[in-house]
Short mmCIF file of N, CA and C in Angstrom, two decimals:
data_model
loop_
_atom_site.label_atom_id
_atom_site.label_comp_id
_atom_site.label_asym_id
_atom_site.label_seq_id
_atom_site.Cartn_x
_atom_site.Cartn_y
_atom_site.Cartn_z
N UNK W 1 -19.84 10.23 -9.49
CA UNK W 1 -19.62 10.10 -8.07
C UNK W 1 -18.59 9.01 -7.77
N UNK W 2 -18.46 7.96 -8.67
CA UNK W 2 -17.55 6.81 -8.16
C UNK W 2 -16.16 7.19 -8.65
N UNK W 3 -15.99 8.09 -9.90
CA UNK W 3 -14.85 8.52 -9.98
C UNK W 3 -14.40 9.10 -9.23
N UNK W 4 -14.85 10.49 -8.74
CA UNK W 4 -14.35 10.94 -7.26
C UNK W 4 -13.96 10.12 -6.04
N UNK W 5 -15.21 9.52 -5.50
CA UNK W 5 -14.52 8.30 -4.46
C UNK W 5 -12.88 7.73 -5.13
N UNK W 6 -13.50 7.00 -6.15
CA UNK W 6 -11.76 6.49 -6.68
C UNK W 6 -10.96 7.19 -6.35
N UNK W 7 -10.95 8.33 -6.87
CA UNK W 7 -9.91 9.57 -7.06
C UNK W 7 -9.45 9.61 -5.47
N UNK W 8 -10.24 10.10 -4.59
CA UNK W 8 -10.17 10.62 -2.83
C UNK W 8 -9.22 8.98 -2.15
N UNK W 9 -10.28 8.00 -2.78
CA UNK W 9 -9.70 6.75 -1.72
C UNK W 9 -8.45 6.74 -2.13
N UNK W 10 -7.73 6.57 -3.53
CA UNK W 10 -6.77 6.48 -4.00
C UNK W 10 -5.43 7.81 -3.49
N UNK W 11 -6.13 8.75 -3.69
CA UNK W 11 -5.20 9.86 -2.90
C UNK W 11 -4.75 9.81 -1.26
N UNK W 12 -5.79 9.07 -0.32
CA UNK W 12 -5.95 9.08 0.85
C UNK W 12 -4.78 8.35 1.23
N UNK W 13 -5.07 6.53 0.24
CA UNK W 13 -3.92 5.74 0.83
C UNK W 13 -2.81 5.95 0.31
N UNK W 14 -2.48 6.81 -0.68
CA UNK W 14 -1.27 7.40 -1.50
C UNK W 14 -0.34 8.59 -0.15
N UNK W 15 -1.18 9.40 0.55
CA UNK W 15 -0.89 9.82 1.31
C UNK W 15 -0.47 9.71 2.91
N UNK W 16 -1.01 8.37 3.34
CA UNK W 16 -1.02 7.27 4.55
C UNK W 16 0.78 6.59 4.15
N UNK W 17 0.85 6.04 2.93
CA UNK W 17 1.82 5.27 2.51
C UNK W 17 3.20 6.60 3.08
N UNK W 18 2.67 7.90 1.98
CA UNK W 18 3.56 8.24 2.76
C UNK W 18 4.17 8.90 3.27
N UNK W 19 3.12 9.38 4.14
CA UNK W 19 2.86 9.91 5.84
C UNK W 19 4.05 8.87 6.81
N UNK W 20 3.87 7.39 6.49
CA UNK W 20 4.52 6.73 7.23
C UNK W 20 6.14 6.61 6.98
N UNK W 21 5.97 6.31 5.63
CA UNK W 21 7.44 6.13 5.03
C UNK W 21 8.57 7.58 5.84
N UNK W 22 7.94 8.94 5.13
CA UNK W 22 8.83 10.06 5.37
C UNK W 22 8.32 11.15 6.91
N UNK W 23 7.52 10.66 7.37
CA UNK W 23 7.16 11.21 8.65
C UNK W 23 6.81 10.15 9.77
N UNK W 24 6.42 9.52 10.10
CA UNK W 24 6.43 9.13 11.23
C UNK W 24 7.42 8.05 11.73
N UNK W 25 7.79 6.77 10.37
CA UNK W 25 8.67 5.97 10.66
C UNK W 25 10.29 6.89 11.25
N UNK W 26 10.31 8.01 10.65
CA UNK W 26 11.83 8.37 10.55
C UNK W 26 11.83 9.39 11.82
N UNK W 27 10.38 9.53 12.31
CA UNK W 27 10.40 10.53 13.95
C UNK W 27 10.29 9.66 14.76
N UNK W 28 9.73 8.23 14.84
CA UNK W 28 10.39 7.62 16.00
C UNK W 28 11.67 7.22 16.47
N UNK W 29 12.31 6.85 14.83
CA UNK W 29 13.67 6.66 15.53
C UNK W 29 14.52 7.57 15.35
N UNK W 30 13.72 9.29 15.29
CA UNK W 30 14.48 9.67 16.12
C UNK W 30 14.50 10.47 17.73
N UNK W 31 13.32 10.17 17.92
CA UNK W 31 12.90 10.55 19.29
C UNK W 31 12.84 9.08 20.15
N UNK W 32 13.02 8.30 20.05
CA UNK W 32 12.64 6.88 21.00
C UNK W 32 13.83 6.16 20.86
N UNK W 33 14.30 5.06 21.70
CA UNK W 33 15.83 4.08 21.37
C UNK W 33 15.25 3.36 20.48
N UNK W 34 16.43 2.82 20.00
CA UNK W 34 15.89 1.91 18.46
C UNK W 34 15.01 0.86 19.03
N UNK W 35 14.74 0.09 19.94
CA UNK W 35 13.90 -1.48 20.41
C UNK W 35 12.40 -0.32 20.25
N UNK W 36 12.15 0.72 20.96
CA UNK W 36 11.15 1.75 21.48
C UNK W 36 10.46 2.05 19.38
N UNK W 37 11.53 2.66 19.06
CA UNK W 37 10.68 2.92 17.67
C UNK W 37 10.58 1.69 16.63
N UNK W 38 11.46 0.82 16.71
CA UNK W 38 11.38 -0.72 16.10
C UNK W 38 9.50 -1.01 16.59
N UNK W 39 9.51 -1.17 17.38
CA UNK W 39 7.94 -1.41 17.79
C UNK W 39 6.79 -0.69 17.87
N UNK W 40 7.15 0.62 17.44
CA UNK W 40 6.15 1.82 16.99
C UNK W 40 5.97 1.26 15.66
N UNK W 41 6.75 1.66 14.74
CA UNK W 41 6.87 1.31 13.53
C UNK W 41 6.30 0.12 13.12
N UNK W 42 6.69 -0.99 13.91
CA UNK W 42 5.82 -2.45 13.22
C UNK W 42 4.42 -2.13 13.78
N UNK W 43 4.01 -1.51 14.83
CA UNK W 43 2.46 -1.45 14.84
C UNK W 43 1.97 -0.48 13.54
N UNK W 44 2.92 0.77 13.28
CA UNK W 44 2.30 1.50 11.86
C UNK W 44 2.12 0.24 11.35
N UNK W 45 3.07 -0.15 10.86
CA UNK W 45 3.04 -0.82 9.35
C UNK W 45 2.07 -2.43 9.39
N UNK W 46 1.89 -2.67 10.65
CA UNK W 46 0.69 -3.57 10.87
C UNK W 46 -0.83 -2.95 10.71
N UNK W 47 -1.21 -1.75 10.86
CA UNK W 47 -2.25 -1.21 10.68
C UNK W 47 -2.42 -0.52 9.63
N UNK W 48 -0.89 -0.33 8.21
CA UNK W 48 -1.22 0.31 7.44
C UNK W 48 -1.26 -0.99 6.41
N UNK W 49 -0.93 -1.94 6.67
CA UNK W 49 -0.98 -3.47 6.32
C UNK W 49 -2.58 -3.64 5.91
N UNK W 50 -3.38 -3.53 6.71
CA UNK W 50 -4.87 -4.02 7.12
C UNK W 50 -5.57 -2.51 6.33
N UNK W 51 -4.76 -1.53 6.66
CA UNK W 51 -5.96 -0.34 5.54
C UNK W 51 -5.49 -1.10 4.37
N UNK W 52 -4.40 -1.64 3.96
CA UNK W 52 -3.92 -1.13 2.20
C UNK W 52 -4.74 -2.60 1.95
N UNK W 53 -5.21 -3.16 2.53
CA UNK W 53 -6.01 -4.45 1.73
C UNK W 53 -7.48 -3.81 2.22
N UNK W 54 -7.79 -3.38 2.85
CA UNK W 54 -9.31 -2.94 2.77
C UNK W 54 -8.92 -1.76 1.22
N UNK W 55 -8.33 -0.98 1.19
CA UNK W 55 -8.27 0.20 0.18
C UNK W 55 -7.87 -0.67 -1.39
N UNK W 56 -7.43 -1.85 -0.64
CA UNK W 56 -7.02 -2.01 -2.47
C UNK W 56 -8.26 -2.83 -2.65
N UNK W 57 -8.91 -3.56 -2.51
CA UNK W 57 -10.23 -4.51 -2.07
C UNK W 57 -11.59 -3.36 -2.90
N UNK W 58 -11.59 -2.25 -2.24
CA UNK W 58 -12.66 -1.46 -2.53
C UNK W 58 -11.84 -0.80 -3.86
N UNK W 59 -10.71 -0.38 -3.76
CA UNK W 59 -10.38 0.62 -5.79
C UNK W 59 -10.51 -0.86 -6.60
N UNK W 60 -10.33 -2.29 -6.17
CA UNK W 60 -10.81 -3.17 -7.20
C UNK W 60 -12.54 -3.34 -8.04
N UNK W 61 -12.81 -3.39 -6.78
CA UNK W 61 -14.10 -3.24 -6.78
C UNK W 61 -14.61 -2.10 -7.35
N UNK W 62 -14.12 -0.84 -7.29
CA UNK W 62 -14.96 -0.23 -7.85
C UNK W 62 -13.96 0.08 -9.94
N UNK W 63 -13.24 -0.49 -9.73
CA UNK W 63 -12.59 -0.39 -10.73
C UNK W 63 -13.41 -1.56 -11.71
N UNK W 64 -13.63 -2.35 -11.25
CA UNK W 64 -14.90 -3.13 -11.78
C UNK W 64 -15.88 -2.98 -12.29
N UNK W 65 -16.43 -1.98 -11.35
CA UNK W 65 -17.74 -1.49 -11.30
C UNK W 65 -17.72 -0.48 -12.57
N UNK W 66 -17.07 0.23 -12.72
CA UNK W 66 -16.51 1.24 -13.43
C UNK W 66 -16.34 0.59 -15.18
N UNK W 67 -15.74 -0.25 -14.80
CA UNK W 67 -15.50 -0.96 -16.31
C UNK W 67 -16.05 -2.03 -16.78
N UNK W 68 -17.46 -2.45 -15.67
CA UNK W 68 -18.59 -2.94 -16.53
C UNK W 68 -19.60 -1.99 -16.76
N UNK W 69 -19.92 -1.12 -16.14
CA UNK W 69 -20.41 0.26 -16.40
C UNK W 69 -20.22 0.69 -17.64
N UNK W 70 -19.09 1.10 -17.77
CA UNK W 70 -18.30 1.35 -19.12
C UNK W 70 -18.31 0.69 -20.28
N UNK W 71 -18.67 -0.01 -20.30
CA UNK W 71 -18.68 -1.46 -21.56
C UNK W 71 -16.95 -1.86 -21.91
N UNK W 72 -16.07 -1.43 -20.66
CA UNK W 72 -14.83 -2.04 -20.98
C UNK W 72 -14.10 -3.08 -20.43
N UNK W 73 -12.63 -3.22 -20.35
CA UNK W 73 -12.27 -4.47 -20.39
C UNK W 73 -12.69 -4.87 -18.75
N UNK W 74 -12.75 -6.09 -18.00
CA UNK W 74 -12.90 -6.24 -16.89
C UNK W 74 -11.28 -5.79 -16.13
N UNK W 75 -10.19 -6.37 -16.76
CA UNK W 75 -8.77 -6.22 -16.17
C UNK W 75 -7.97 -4.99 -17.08
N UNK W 76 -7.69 -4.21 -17.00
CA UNK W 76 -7.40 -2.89 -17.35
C UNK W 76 -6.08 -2.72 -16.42
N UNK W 77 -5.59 -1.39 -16.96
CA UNK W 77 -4.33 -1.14 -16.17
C UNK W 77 -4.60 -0.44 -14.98
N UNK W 78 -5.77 -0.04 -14.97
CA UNK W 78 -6.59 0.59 -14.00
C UNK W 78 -6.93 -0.19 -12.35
N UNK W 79 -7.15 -2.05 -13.10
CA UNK W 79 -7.45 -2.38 -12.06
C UNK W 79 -6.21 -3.36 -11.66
N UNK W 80 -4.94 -3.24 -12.65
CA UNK W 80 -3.73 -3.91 -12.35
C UNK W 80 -2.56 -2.88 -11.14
N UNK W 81 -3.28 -1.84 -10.98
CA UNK W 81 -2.79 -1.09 -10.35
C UNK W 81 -3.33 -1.38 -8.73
N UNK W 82 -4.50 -1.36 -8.12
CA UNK W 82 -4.38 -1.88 -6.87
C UNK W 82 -4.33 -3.25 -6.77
N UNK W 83 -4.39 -4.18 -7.71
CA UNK W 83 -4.14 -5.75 -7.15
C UNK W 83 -2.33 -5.35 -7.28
N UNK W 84 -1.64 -4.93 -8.16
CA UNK W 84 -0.30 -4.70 -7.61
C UNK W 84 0.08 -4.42 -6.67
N UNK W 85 -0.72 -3.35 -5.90
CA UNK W 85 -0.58 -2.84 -4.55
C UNK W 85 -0.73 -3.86 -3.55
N UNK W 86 -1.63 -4.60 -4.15
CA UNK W 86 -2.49 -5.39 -2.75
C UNK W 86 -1.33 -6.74 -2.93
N UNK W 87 -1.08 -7.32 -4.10
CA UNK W 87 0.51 -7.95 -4.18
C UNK W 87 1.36 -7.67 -3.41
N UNK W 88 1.51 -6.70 -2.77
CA UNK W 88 3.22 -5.86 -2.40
C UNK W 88 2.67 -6.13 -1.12
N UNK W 89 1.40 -5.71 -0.72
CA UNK W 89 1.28 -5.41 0.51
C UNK W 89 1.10 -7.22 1.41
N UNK W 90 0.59 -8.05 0.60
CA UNK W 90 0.35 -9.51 0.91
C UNK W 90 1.82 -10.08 1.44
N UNK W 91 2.81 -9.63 0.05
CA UNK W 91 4.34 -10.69 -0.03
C UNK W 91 4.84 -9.62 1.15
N UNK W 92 5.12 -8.55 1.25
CA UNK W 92 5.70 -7.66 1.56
C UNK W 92 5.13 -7.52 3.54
N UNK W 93 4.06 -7.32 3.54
CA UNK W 93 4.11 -7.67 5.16
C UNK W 93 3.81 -8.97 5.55
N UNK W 94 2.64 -9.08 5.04
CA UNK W 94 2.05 -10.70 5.15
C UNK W 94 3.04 -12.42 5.33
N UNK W 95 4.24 -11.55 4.37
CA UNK W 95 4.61 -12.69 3.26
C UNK W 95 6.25 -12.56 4.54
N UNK W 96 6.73 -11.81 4.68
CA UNK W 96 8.20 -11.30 5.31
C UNK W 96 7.63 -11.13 6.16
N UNK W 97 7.10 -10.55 7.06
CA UNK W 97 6.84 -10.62 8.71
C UNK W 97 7.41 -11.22 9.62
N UNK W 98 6.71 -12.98 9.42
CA UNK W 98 7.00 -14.28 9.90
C UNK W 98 8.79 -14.36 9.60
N UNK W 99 9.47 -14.25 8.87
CA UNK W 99 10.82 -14.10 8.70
C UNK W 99 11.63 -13.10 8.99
N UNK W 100 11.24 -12.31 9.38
CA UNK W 100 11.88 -11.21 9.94
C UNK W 100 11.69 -11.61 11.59
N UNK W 101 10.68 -11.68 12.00
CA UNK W 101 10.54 -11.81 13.24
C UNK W 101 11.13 -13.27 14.09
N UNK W 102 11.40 -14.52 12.46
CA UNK W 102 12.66 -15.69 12.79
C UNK W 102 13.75 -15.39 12.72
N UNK W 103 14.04 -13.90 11.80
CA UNK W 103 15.64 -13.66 11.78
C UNK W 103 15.90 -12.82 13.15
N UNK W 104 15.60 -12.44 13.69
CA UNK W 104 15.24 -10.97 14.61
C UNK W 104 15.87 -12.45 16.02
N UNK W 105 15.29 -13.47 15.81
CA UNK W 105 15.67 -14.43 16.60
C UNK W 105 16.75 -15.59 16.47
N UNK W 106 17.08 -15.19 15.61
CA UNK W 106 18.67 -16.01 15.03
C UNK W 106 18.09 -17.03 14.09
N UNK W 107 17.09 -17.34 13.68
CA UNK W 107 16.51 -18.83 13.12
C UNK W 107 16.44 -18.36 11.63
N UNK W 108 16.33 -18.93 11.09
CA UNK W 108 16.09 -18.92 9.23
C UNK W 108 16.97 -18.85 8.27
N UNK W 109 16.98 -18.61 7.11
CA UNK W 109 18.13 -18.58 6.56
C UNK W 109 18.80 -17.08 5.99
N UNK W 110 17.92 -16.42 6.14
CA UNK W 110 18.33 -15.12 5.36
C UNK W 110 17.96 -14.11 6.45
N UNK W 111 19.12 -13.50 6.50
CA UNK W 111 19.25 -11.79 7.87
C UNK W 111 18.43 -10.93 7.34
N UNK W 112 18.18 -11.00 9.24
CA UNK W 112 16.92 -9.59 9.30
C UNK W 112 17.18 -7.94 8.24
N UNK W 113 18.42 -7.90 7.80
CA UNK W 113 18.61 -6.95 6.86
C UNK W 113 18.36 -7.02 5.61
N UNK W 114 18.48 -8.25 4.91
CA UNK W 114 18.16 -8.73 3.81
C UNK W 114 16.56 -9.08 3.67
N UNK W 115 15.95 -9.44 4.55
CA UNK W 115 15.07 -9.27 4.70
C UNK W 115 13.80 -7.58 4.81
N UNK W 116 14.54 -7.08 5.54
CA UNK W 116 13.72 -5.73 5.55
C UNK W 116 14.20 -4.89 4.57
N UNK W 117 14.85 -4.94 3.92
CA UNK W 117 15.71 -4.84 2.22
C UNK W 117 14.19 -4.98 1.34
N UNK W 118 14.14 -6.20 1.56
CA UNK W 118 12.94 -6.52 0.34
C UNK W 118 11.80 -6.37 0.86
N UNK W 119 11.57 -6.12 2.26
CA UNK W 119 10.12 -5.41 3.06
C UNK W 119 9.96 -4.10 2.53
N UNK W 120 11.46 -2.93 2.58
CA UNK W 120 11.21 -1.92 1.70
C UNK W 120 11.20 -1.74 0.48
N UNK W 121 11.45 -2.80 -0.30
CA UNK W 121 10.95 -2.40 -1.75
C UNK W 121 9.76 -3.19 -2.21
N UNK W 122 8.94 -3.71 -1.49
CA UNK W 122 7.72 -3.98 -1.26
C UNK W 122 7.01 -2.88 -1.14
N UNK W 123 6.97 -2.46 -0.27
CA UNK W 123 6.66 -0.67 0.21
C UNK W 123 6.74 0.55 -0.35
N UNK W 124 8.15 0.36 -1.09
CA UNK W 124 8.10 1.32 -2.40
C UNK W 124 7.86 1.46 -3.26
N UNK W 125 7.83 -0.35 -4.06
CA UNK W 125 7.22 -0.72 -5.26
C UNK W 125 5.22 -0.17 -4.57
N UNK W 126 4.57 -0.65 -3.86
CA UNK W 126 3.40 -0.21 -3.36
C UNK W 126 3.00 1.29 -3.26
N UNK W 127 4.02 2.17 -3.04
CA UNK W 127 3.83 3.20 -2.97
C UNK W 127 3.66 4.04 -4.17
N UNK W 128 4.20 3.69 -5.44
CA UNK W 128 4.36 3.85 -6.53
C UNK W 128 3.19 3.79 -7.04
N UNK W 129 3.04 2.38 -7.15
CA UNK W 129 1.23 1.93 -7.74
C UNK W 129 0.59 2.88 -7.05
N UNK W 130 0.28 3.11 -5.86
CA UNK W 130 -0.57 3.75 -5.54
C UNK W 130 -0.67 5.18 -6.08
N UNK W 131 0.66 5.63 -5.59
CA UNK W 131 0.47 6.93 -6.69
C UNK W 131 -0.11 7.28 -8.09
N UNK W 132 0.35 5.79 -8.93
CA UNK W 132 -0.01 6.25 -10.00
C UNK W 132 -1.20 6.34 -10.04
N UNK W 133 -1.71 5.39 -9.45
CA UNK W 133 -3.15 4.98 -9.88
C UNK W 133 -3.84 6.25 -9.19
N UNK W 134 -3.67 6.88 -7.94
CA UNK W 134 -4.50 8.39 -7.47
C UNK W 134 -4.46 9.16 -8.46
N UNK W 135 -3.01 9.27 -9.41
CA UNK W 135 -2.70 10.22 -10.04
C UNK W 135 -3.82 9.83 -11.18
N UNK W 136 -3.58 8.58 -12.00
CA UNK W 136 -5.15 8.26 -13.06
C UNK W 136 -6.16 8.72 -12.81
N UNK W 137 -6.29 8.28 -11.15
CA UNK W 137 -8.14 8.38 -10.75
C UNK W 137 -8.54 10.31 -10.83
N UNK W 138 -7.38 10.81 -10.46
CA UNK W 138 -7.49 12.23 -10.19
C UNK W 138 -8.13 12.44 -11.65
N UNK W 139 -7.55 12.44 -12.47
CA UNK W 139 -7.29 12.75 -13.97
C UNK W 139 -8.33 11.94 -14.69
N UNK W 140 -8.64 11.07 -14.95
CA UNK W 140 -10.15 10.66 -14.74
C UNK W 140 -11.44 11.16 -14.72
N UNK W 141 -11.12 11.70 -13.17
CA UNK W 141 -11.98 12.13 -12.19
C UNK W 141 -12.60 13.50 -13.24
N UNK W 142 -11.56 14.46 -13.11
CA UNK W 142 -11.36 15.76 -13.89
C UNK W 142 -12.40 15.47 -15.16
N UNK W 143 -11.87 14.42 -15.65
CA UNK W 143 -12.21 14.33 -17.53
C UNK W 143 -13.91 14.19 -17.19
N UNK W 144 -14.21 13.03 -16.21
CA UNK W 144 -15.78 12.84 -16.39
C UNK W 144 -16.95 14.19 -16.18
N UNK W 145 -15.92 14.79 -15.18
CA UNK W 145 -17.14 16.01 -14.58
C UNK W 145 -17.06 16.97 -15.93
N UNK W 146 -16.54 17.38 -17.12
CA UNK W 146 -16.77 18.30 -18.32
C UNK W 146 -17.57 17.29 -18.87
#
């Protein structure tokens, strides 16, 4: 049963990541003026901010659970896969936010482009992990139920 959960939670936020990336970020701006979808978009990515640390929080946890269960290692590649995620998602909104929103205002040292530069490969590096790791949990998942 916990492999499945793994498997589902892991597919869910694999699919949220990107739902946002290739559908919704890229339909606001093009249905809304750029200030109008600029501020759609940071509310996505503020609320997909707050799932991807609840989602990486619980695949740790149960990746834990799983591999003391198991009689295996506690840190596995298994569970280096959502603390990577949850990495990307910390530096990556958490971490650039506050600087984007000083460059956005002329203050800091490095432009709001250079900045959302490395917001998206935060996001992509995140999106990745996540995949893989749905793609493990899927496959996993499969192996335990025979």
């Amino acid at each position: 049963m916990l492999y499945r959960s793994r498997a589902v939670l892991a597919a869910l936020w694999g699919g949220l990541l990107l739902c946002i990336a290739f559908v919704a970020a890229p339909s606001a701006f093009a249905v809304l003026e750029r200030s109008q979808a600029g501020l759609l978009v940071g509310r996505l990515f503020a609320l997909e901010a707050y799932i991807s640390l609840a989602a990486g929080l619980l695949l740790m946890m149960m990746e834990r659970r799983l591999g003391r269960d198991g009689g295996g290692p506690v840190f596995s590649v298994a569970m280096l896969l959502p603390a990577g995620a949850l990495f990307c998602t910390v530096a990556g909104y958490f971490g650039l936010q506050p600087l984007m929103a000083a460059a956005r205002a002329g203050q800091g040292g490095w432009s709001f482009m250079t900045l959302h530069a490395l917001s998206f490969g935060f996001y992509g590096a995140k999106t990745l992990l996540v995949l893989v790791l749905a793609w493990r949990a899927s496959k996993e998942s499969g192996q335990s139920q025979s």
